[in-house]
mmCIF file of C-alpha atoms in Angstrom:
data_model
loop_
_atom_site.group_PDB
_atom_site.id
_atom_site.type_symbol
_atom_site.label_atom_id
_atom_site.label_comp_id
_atom_site.label_asym_id
_atom_site.label_seq_id
_atom_site.Cartn_x
_atom_site.Cartn_y
_atom_site.Cartn_z
ATOM 1 C CA MET A 1 -116.819 -110.505 60.906
ATOM 2 C CA LYS A 2 -118.923 -113.594 61.464
ATOM 3 C CA LYS A 3 -121.069 -112.814 58.436
ATOM 4 C CA LEU A 4 -117.917 -112.420 56.336
ATOM 5 C CA SER A 5 -116.646 -115.760 57.491
ATOM 6 C CA VAL A 6 -119.909 -117.455 56.446
ATOM 7 C CA ASN A 7 -119.813 -115.780 53.047
ATOM 8 C CA THR A 8 -116.236 -116.873 52.597
ATOM 9 C CA ILE A 9 -117.156 -120.491 53.339
ATOM 10 C CA ILE A 10 -120.072 -120.350 50.920
ATOM 11 C CA ASN A 11 -117.781 -118.899 48.181
ATOM 12 C CA ILE A 12 -115.214 -121.625 48.745
ATOM 13 C CA LYS A 13 -117.932 -124.314 48.459
ATOM 14 C CA ASN A 14 -119.290 -122.736 45.285
ATOM 15 C CA LYS A 15 -115.828 -122.598 43.735
ATOM 16 C CA SER A 16 -115.167 -126.163 44.724
ATOM 17 C CA ILE A 17 -118.405 -127.309 43.095
ATOM 18 C CA ALA A 18 -117.651 -125.307 39.935
ATOM 19 C CA PHE A 19 -114.117 -126.765 39.722
ATOM 20 C CA LYS A 20 -115.477 -130.294 40.005
ATOM 21 C CA GLU A 21 -118.122 -129.709 37.341
ATOM 22 C CA LYS A 22 -115.626 -128.110 34.983
ATOM 23 C CA HIS A 23 -112.595 -130.382 35.471
ATOM 24 C CA ILE A 24 -113.065 -133.396 37.763
ATOM 25 C CA PHE A 25 -116.317 -134.798 36.425
ATOM 26 C CA PRO A 26 -115.338 -134.443 32.715
ATOM 27 C CA ALA A 27 -111.983 -136.098 33.452
ATOM 28 C CA ASN A 28 -113.649 -139.036 35.233
ATOM 29 C CA ALA A 29 -116.114 -139.422 32.364
ATOM 30 C CA TRP A 30 -113.313 -139.381 29.816
ATOM 31 C CA LEU A 31 -111.258 -141.987 31.744
ATOM 32 C CA SER A 32 -114.290 -144.203 32.104
ATOM 33 C CA GLU A 33 -115.276 -143.955 28.431
ATOM 34 C CA ASN A 34 -111.866 -144.059 26.816
ATOM 35 C CA ILE A 35 -109.725 -146.191 29.105
ATOM 36 C CA PHE A 36 -111.460 -148.148 31.835
ATOM 37 C CA LYS A 37 -114.530 -149.190 29.875
ATOM 38 C CA LYS A 38 -112.625 -150.550 26.877
ATOM 39 C CA THR A 39 -109.814 -152.022 28.956
ATOM 40 C CA ASP A 40 -112.367 -153.673 31.219
ATOM 41 C CA ILE A 41 -113.523 -155.777 28.287
ATOM 42 C CA ILE A 42 -109.993 -157.088 27.711
ATOM 43 C CA ILE A 43 -109.513 -157.764 31.410
ATOM 44 C CA LYS A 44 -112.702 -159.788 31.720
ATOM 45 C CA LYS A 45 -112.120 -161.831 28.571
ATOM 46 C CA THR A 46 -108.472 -162.552 29.356
ATOM 47 C CA TYR A 47 -109.287 -163.477 32.984
ATOM 48 C CA ARG A 48 -111.886 -165.982 31.828
ATOM 49 C CA ASP A 49 -109.332 -167.458 29.406
ATOM 50 C CA ILE A 50 -106.556 -167.958 31.990
ATOM 51 C CA SER A 51 -108.603 -168.945 35.008
ATOM 52 C CA SER A 52 -110.933 -171.821 35.742
ATOM 53 C CA LEU A 53 -112.134 -173.827 38.736
ATOM 54 C CA LYS A 54 -110.268 -176.896 37.428
ATOM 55 C CA LYS A 55 -106.998 -174.932 37.247
ATOM 56 C CA GLY A 56 -107.556 -173.543 40.780
ATOM 57 C CA LEU A 57 -108.157 -177.072 42.198
ATOM 58 C CA ILE A 58 -104.799 -178.146 40.755
ATOM 59 C CA VAL A 59 -102.726 -175.019 41.455
ATOM 60 C CA ILE A 60 -103.771 -174.285 45.085
ATOM 61 C CA PRO A 61 -102.852 -177.789 46.405
ATOM 62 C CA VAL A 62 -99.486 -177.526 44.651
ATOM 63 C CA MET A 63 -98.863 -174.195 46.287
ATOM 64 C CA LEU A 64 -99.748 -175.633 49.696
ATOM 65 C CA VAL A 65 -97.958 -178.962 49.612
ATOM 66 C CA VAL A 66 -94.471 -178.025 50.873
ATOM 67 C CA PRO A 67 -95.629 -175.750 53.750
ATOM 68 C CA LEU A 68 -97.989 -178.545 54.822
ATOM 69 C CA LEU A 69 -95.126 -181.048 54.790
ATOM 70 C CA PHE A 70 -93.350 -178.775 57.262
ATOM 71 C CA LEU A 71 -96.297 -179.216 59.563
ATOM 72 C CA LEU A 72 -95.359 -182.932 59.894
ATOM 73 C CA ILE A 73 -92.446 -181.795 62.097
ATOM 74 C CA PRO A 74 -93.910 -181.933 65.653
ATOM 75 C CA PRO A 75 -93.998 -178.556 67.442
ATOM 76 C CA ALA A 76 -91.727 -178.079 70.425
ATOM 77 C CA ILE A 77 -94.502 -176.536 72.550
ATOM 78 C CA ASP A 78 -97.949 -177.326 73.859
ATOM 79 C CA PHE A 79 -100.236 -174.847 72.010
ATOM 80 C CA GLY A 80 -102.858 -175.267 74.733
ATOM 81 C CA LEU A 81 -100.514 -173.582 77.258
ATOM 82 C CA VAL A 82 -99.160 -170.633 75.353
ATOM 83 C CA SER A 83 -100.522 -167.169 74.503
ATOM 84 C CA PRO A 84 -101.883 -166.408 71.007
ATOM 85 C CA GLN A 85 -98.825 -164.198 70.312
ATOM 86 C CA HIS A 86 -96.462 -167.068 71.234
ATOM 87 C CA ALA A 87 -98.464 -169.469 69.090
ATOM 88 C CA ALA A 88 -98.302 -167.028 66.163
ATOM 89 C CA THR A 89 -94.485 -166.822 66.523
ATOM 90 C CA VAL A 90 -94.119 -170.622 66.476
ATOM 91 C CA ASN A 91 -96.523 -170.986 63.531
ATOM 92 C CA SER A 92 -94.714 -168.306 61.574
ATOM 93 C CA PHE A 93 -91.348 -169.997 62.214
ATOM 94 C CA SER A 94 -92.687 -173.167 60.569
ATOM 95 C CA LEU A 95 -94.105 -171.303 57.550
ATOM 96 C CA VAL A 96 -91.727 -168.502 56.785
ATOM 97 C CA PHE A 97 -89.201 -170.523 54.734
ATOM 98 C CA PRO A 98 -91.488 -172.933 52.745
ATOM 99 C CA VAL A 99 -93.825 -170.115 51.805
ATOM 100 C CA PHE A 100 -90.944 -167.952 50.560
ATOM 101 C CA PHE A 101 -89.142 -170.758 48.739
ATOM 102 C CA TRP A 102 -92.099 -172.787 47.385
ATOM 103 C CA THR A 103 -95.509 -171.131 47.642
ATOM 104 C CA LEU A 104 -94.511 -167.580 46.639
ATOM 105 C CA GLY A 105 -91.237 -168.655 45.063
ATOM 106 C CA ILE A 106 -90.967 -171.480 42.620
ATOM 107 C CA VAL A 107 -94.607 -172.318 42.155
ATOM 108 C CA PHE A 108 -96.200 -168.839 42.147
ATOM 109 C CA THR A 109 -93.687 -167.348 39.713
ATOM 110 C CA ILE A 110 -94.036 -170.263 37.273
ATOM 111 C CA ILE A 111 -97.805 -170.013 37.458
ATOM 112 C CA ILE A 112 -97.659 -166.313 36.574
ATOM 113 C CA GLY A 113 -95.136 -166.961 33.822
ATOM 114 C CA THR A 114 -97.053 -169.759 32.123
ATOM 115 C CA SER A 115 -100.384 -167.937 32.458
ATOM 116 C CA GLY A 116 -99.112 -164.742 30.833
ATOM 117 C CA ALA A 117 -96.767 -166.265 28.240
ATOM 118 C CA PRO A 118 -99.338 -166.871 25.478
ATOM 119 C CA LEU A 119 -101.360 -163.729 25.943
ATOM 120 C CA ILE A 120 -99.517 -161.747 23.313
ATOM 121 C CA ALA A 121 -97.050 -164.078 21.560
ATOM 122 C CA GLU A 122 -99.561 -166.877 20.961
ATOM 123 C CA GLU A 123 -102.387 -164.464 19.982
ATOM 124 C CA ILE A 124 -100.197 -162.829 17.380
ATOM 125 C CA LYS A 125 -99.192 -166.254 16.024
ATOM 126 C CA THR A 126 -102.815 -167.485 15.787
ATOM 127 C CA GLY A 127 -104.177 -164.201 14.374
ATOM 128 C CA THR A 128 -106.372 -163.376 17.383
ATOM 129 C CA MET A 129 -104.369 -160.208 18.025
ATOM 130 C CA LEU A 130 -105.113 -159.009 14.513
ATOM 131 C CA ILE A 131 -108.823 -159.190 15.290
ATOM 132 C CA LEU A 132 -108.300 -157.284 18.519
ATOM 133 C CA ILE A 133 -106.301 -154.424 16.996
ATOM 134 C CA SER A 134 -108.917 -154.042 14.243
ATOM 135 C CA LYS A 135 -111.364 -152.984 16.929
ATOM 136 C CA PRO A 136 -111.530 -149.371 18.271
ATOM 137 C CA ILE A 137 -109.047 -150.094 21.102
ATOM 138 C CA THR A 138 -105.375 -149.169 21.202
ATOM 139 C CA ARG A 139 -102.532 -151.637 21.605
ATOM 140 C CA THR A 140 -101.664 -149.980 24.904
ATOM 141 C CA ARG A 141 -105.074 -150.796 26.319
ATOM 142 C CA ILE A 142 -104.827 -154.334 24.942
ATOM 143 C CA PHE A 143 -101.523 -154.827 26.740
ATOM 144 C CA LEU A 144 -102.729 -153.270 29.993
ATOM 145 C CA GLY A 145 -105.942 -155.291 29.920
ATOM 146 C CA LYS A 146 -104.056 -158.553 29.614
ATOM 147 C CA TYR A 147 -101.468 -157.472 32.154
ATOM 148 C CA LEU A 148 -104.145 -156.597 34.724
ATOM 149 C CA ALA A 149 -105.939 -159.918 34.121
ATOM 150 C CA VAL A 150 -102.778 -161.840 34.970
ATOM 151 C CA PHE A 151 -102.259 -159.566 38.004
ATOM 152 C CA LEU A 152 -105.806 -160.170 39.146
ATOM 153 C CA LEU A 153 -105.413 -163.929 38.817
ATOM 154 C CA GLY A 154 -102.182 -163.797 40.860
ATOM 155 C CA MET A 155 -103.900 -161.703 43.587
ATOM 156 C CA VAL A 156 -106.674 -164.258 43.925
ATOM 157 C CA LEU A 157 -104.382 -167.298 43.927
ATOM 158 C CA SER A 158 -101.857 -165.866 46.406
ATOM 159 C CA PHE A 159 -104.674 -164.694 48.777
ATOM 160 C CA ILE A 160 -106.336 -168.129 48.801
ATOM 161 C CA ALA A 161 -103.022 -169.973 49.196
ATOM 162 C CA ILE A 162 -101.589 -167.806 51.951
ATOM 163 C CA PHE A 163 -104.694 -167.641 54.154
ATOM 164 C CA SER A 164 -105.455 -171.303 53.576
ATOM 165 C CA ILE A 165 -101.955 -172.194 54.700
ATOM 166 C CA GLY A 166 -102.449 -170.079 57.855
ATOM 167 C CA TRP A 167 -105.826 -171.584 58.643
ATOM 168 C CA ILE A 168 -104.688 -175.191 58.094
ATOM 169 C CA THR A 169 -101.589 -174.607 60.200
ATOM 170 C CA VAL A 170 -103.672 -173.388 63.129
ATOM 171 C CA LEU A 171 -106.188 -176.217 62.722
ATOM 172 C CA VAL A 172 -103.395 -178.790 62.783
ATOM 173 C CA ASN A 173 -101.518 -177.295 65.704
ATOM 174 C CA SER A 174 -104.249 -176.048 68.002
ATOM 175 C CA GLY A 175 -107.622 -175.382 66.371
ATOM 176 C CA ASN A 176 -107.771 -172.104 68.365
ATOM 177 C CA ILE A 177 -109.362 -169.187 66.456
ATOM 178 C CA ASP A 178 -107.364 -166.697 68.564
ATOM 179 C CA HIS A 179 -104.168 -168.271 67.254
ATOM 180 C CA PHE A 180 -105.325 -167.625 63.718
ATOM 181 C CA ILE A 181 -106.203 -163.991 64.477
ATOM 182 C CA SER A 182 -102.775 -163.485 65.993
ATOM 183 C CA LEU A 183 -101.261 -164.920 62.791
ATOM 184 C CA ILE A 184 -103.039 -162.439 60.518
ATOM 185 C CA PRO A 185 -100.251 -159.756 60.575
ATOM 186 C CA PHE A 186 -97.791 -162.439 59.350
ATOM 187 C CA LEU A 187 -100.156 -163.573 56.650
ATOM 188 C CA THR A 188 -100.740 -159.957 55.625
ATOM 189 C CA ALA A 189 -97.029 -159.367 55.290
ATOM 190 C CA LEU A 190 -96.778 -162.505 53.151
ATOM 191 C CA TYR A 191 -99.607 -161.257 50.918
ATOM 192 C CA LEU A 192 -98.005 -157.834 50.415
ATOM 193 C CA TYR A 193 -94.772 -159.573 49.441
ATOM 194 C CA SER A 194 -96.726 -161.723 46.994
ATOM 195 C CA LEU A 195 -98.010 -158.523 45.286
ATOM 196 C CA PHE A 196 -94.429 -157.404 44.774
ATOM 197 C CA ILE A 197 -93.507 -160.813 43.275
ATOM 198 C CA LEU A 198 -96.644 -160.619 41.135
ATOM 199 C CA PHE A 199 -95.807 -157.146 39.825
ATOM 200 C CA LEU A 200 -92.247 -158.155 38.970
ATOM 201 C CA PHE A 201 -92.936 -161.418 37.250
ATOM 202 C CA THR A 202 -96.037 -160.238 35.424
ATOM 203 C CA SER A 203 -93.911 -157.421 33.979
ATOM 204 C CA ILE A 204 -91.130 -159.858 33.012
ATOM 205 C CA THR A 205 -93.609 -162.283 31.435
ATOM 206 C CA MET A 206 -95.641 -159.726 29.444
ATOM 207 C CA ALA A 207 -92.533 -157.926 28.225
ATOM 208 C CA LEU A 208 -91.090 -161.268 26.961
ATOM 209 C CA SER A 209 -94.470 -162.164 25.405
ATOM 210 C CA SER A 210 -94.344 -158.874 23.512
ATOM 211 C CA ILE A 211 -90.870 -159.637 22.144
ATOM 212 C CA LEU A 212 -90.800 -163.364 21.437
ATOM 213 C CA LYS A 213 -92.766 -165.138 18.728
ATOM 214 C CA LYS A 214 -93.424 -168.407 20.634
ATOM 215 C CA SER A 215 -95.149 -168.563 24.031
ATOM 216 C CA LYS A 216 -93.230 -171.741 24.974
ATOM 217 C CA ASN A 217 -89.997 -169.709 24.705
ATOM 218 C CA VAL A 218 -91.461 -167.189 27.178
ATOM 219 C CA SER A 219 -92.350 -170.013 29.574
ATOM 220 C CA VAL A 220 -88.883 -171.582 29.283
ATOM 221 C CA ILE A 221 -87.173 -168.308 30.030
ATOM 222 C CA ILE A 222 -89.382 -167.716 33.118
ATOM 223 C CA ILE A 223 -88.661 -171.217 34.392
ATOM 224 C CA LEU A 224 -84.922 -170.659 33.876
ATOM 225 C CA ILE A 225 -85.088 -167.347 35.738
ATOM 226 C CA VAL A 226 -86.870 -169.096 38.612
ATOM 227 C CA ILE A 227 -84.372 -171.989 38.704
ATOM 228 C CA VAL A 228 -81.376 -169.611 38.634
ATOM 229 C CA SER A 229 -82.915 -167.396 41.327
ATOM 230 C CA PHE A 230 -84.044 -170.026 43.828
ATOM 231 C CA VAL A 231 -81.692 -172.930 43.109
ATOM 232 C CA ALA A 232 -78.628 -172.289 40.973
ATOM 233 C CA PHE A 233 -77.224 -169.298 42.885
ATOM 234 C CA GLN A 234 -77.288 -171.394 46.043
ATOM 235 C CA PHE A 235 -74.627 -173.620 44.452
ATOM 236 C CA ILE A 236 -72.798 -170.661 42.935
ATOM 237 C CA ARG A 237 -72.362 -169.067 46.317
ATOM 238 C CA ALA A 238 -71.060 -172.309 47.797
ATOM 239 C CA LEU A 239 -68.641 -172.861 44.902
ATOM 240 C CA VAL A 240 -67.083 -169.390 44.668
ATOM 241 C CA GLY A 241 -67.062 -168.771 48.417
ATOM 242 C CA ASP A 242 -65.528 -165.392 49.232
ATOM 243 C CA PHE A 243 -65.308 -164.558 45.543
ATOM 244 C CA TYR A 244 -69.072 -164.039 45.534
ATOM 245 C CA GLU A 245 -68.613 -160.845 47.531
ATOM 246 C CA GLY A 246 -65.328 -159.937 45.856
ATOM 247 C CA LEU A 247 -66.787 -160.178 42.354
ATOM 248 C CA GLN A 248 -69.964 -158.443 43.578
ATOM 249 C CA LEU A 249 -72.178 -161.210 42.128
ATOM 250 C CA TYR A 250 -74.942 -160.125 44.471
ATOM 251 C CA HIS A 251 -75.751 -157.306 42.028
ATOM 252 C CA PHE A 252 -77.071 -159.969 39.601
ATOM 253 C CA ASP A 253 -78.461 -162.400 42.160
ATOM 254 C CA LEU A 254 -82.224 -162.099 41.956
ATOM 255 C CA GLY A 255 -82.593 -164.744 44.677
ATOM 256 C CA TYR A 256 -80.625 -162.533 47.089
ATOM 257 C CA HIS A 257 -82.783 -159.493 46.218
ATOM 258 C CA LEU A 258 -86.042 -161.374 46.620
ATOM 259 C CA GLY A 259 -84.873 -162.720 49.999
ATOM 260 C CA ASN A 260 -83.868 -159.172 50.993
ATOM 261 C CA VAL A 261 -87.277 -157.817 50.041
ATOM 262 C CA PHE A 262 -89.015 -160.682 51.804
ATOM 263 C CA ILE A 263 -87.116 -159.922 55.071
ATOM 264 C CA PHE A 264 -88.005 -156.257 54.558
ATOM 265 C CA PHE A 265 -91.727 -157.130 54.753
ATOM 266 C CA MET A 266 -91.217 -159.425 57.735
ATOM 267 C CA GLU A 267 -89.246 -156.779 59.635
ATOM 268 C CA SER A 268 -91.637 -153.961 58.721
ATOM 269 C CA PHE A 269 -94.567 -155.826 60.206
ATOM 270 C CA ASN A 270 -92.382 -157.222 63.037
ATOM 271 C CA VAL A 271 -94.002 -160.602 62.588
ATOM 272 C CA VAL A 272 -91.094 -163.057 62.692
ATOM 273 C CA PRO A 273 -88.588 -162.526 65.565
ATOM 274 C CA PRO A 274 -84.900 -163.054 64.603
ATOM 275 C CA SER A 275 -83.966 -166.700 65.179
ATOM 276 C CA ILE A 276 -81.288 -168.990 63.798
ATOM 277 C CA SER A 277 -83.948 -171.680 63.419
ATOM 278 C CA TRP A 278 -85.316 -170.050 60.260
ATOM 279 C CA GLN A 279 -82.514 -167.606 59.271
ATOM 280 C CA ASN A 280 -80.099 -170.450 58.612
ATOM 281 C CA LEU A 281 -82.172 -171.559 55.640
ATOM 282 C CA PHE A 282 -82.274 -167.967 54.285
ATOM 283 C CA ALA A 283 -78.483 -167.689 54.727
ATOM 284 C CA LEU A 284 -78.042 -170.858 52.713
ATOM 285 C CA LEU A 285 -80.657 -170.148 50.027
ATOM 286 C CA THR A 286 -80.452 -166.402 49.476
ATOM 287 C CA GLY A 287 -77.260 -165.109 51.103
ATOM 288 C CA VAL A 288 -79.196 -162.463 53.047
ATOM 289 C CA TYR A 289 -77.594 -163.628 56.292
ATOM 290 C CA LYS A 290 -74.100 -164.650 57.339
ATOM 291 C CA PHE A 291 -73.562 -167.865 59.294
ATOM 292 C CA THR A 292 -72.486 -165.843 62.327
ATOM 293 C CA ASN A 293 -74.484 -164.961 65.437
ATOM 294 C CA ILE A 294 -75.161 -161.331 66.449
ATOM 295 C CA ILE A 295 -73.142 -160.703 69.606
ATOM 296 C CA ASP A 296 -73.204 -157.609 71.834
ATOM 297 C CA PRO A 297 -69.587 -156.363 71.615
ATOM 298 C CA ASP A 298 -69.617 -155.018 75.163
ATOM 299 C CA GLN A 299 -71.471 -157.692 77.081
ATOM 300 C CA ARG A 300 -70.639 -160.595 74.777
ATOM 301 C CA ILE A 301 -74.363 -161.551 74.900
ATOM 302 C CA ASP A 302 -75.964 -163.472 72.036
ATOM 303 C CA LEU A 303 -78.662 -161.050 70.786
ATOM 304 C CA GLY A 304 -80.416 -163.755 68.761
ATOM 305 C CA GLY A 305 -80.478 -164.339 65.040
ATOM 306 C CA LEU A 306 -77.784 -164.072 62.403
ATOM 307 C CA GLU A 307 -75.895 -161.067 61.150
ATOM 308 C CA LYS A 308 -76.998 -159.707 57.773
ATOM 309 C CA THR A 309 -74.619 -159.543 54.809
ATOM 310 C CA ASN A 310 -76.061 -156.061 53.952
ATOM 311 C CA TYR A 311 -74.931 -156.028 50.320
ATOM 312 C CA TYR A 312 -78.050 -153.881 49.760
ATOM 313 C CA LEU A 313 -80.414 -152.236 52.154
ATOM 314 C CA PRO A 314 -83.692 -154.103 51.906
ATOM 315 C CA ILE A 315 -85.578 -150.946 50.850
ATOM 316 C CA PHE A 316 -83.074 -150.472 48.016
ATOM 317 C CA SER A 317 -83.658 -154.003 46.733
ATOM 318 C CA LEU A 318 -87.426 -153.318 46.793
ATOM 319 C CA LEU A 319 -87.104 -149.976 44.931
ATOM 320 C CA ILE A 320 -84.640 -151.278 42.387
ATOM 321 C CA TRP A 321 -86.869 -154.164 41.372
ATOM 322 C CA ILE A 322 -90.027 -152.078 41.380
ATOM 323 C CA ILE A 323 -88.310 -149.689 38.999
ATOM 324 C CA ILE A 324 -87.187 -152.626 36.833
ATOM 325 C CA ALA A 325 -90.772 -153.917 36.787
ATOM 326 C CA VAL A 326 -92.110 -150.514 35.718
ATOM 327 C CA LEU A 327 -89.500 -150.237 32.970
ATOM 328 C CA LEU A 328 -90.374 -153.722 31.729
ATOM 329 C CA LEU A 329 -94.067 -152.781 31.704
ATOM 330 C CA VAL A 330 -93.329 -149.671 29.610
ATOM 331 C CA PHE A 331 -90.982 -151.654 27.365
ATOM 332 C CA GLY A 332 -93.594 -154.333 26.769
ATOM 333 C CA ILE A 333 -96.149 -151.697 25.748
ATOM 334 C CA HIS A 334 -93.611 -150.094 23.429
ATOM 335 C CA LYS A 335 -92.705 -153.375 21.779
ATOM 336 C CA LEU A 336 -96.322 -154.314 21.197
ATOM 337 C CA LYS A 337 -97.040 -150.907 19.693
ATOM 338 C CA LYS A 338 -94.115 -151.238 17.284
ATOM 339 C CA ARG A 339 -94.571 -154.907 16.461
ATOM 340 C CA GLU A 340 -95.772 -155.852 13.002
ATOM 341 C CA ILE A 341 -98.905 -157.956 13.271
ATOM 342 C CA SER A 342 -100.181 -159.809 10.248
ATOM 343 C CA ILE A 343 -101.602 -163.186 9.322
#
């Protein structure tokens, strides 16, 4: 019985090795030769074209400026007397709104839009795309290579900006390394949210670049989307009042959905306790919260924080816009494949 068991194990190992040699290794070789290797060339070239040290030295400070201005507000506690967890809570309260609205909102989305706008539209206009498609590489790989280059640039910028903000905040408030370590879960949640924003706006930008003839038109549309999402709908909600919910305008309010997804990441990591001090701004800007406190109906005790509007469950907002981003990615590839390219 023992001998049979050993033989069985040996047979399983032999079959596993044979399966890998017959199917897995050839598949990996094919992917490397036909997709990754050729796409890698496009990614490297495009990344070099859209990134530079000079650009980073301009962009990063712009991403940091508003959160750092919030640090001018003196803290209500003595950081030398509180635990690292308490310090992380206070620091996150001061960062949560400006990072959402400015760093990962207005600035980050415009950077992605303006970086990706010329990658297809402008190259078709100048004839560079004609040279590319004359090479032994498909239009799909060209699109994906450029898409991934923009995504990579966004990953680097958001990582540097988010963790720089966290480090500077701790240096200004306490200079305690334990306070920074305690802030890492909050910074991680911010970074994951930035990847969602990056995926969505890279898809929007590259799809528009595949459709429109002028890159400046792509940039203008991206800027308009950002203004409508983060600024205009704030006034629309105030003007229409109760009609906002009655007319179900929240279906089309990207600012609401982005706020909803942002809160989803904050709640999933449990990094920002519910507090009116920061939720008021989200209620005003995104409509995620009502201007009413959460009260225990039996004890009449204030549970802390504001009540959610709950037009959409946060996970639904996340899934809906991920699906939209995927569809835009596919649509962009399709339009580039069908687009006539000539001098």
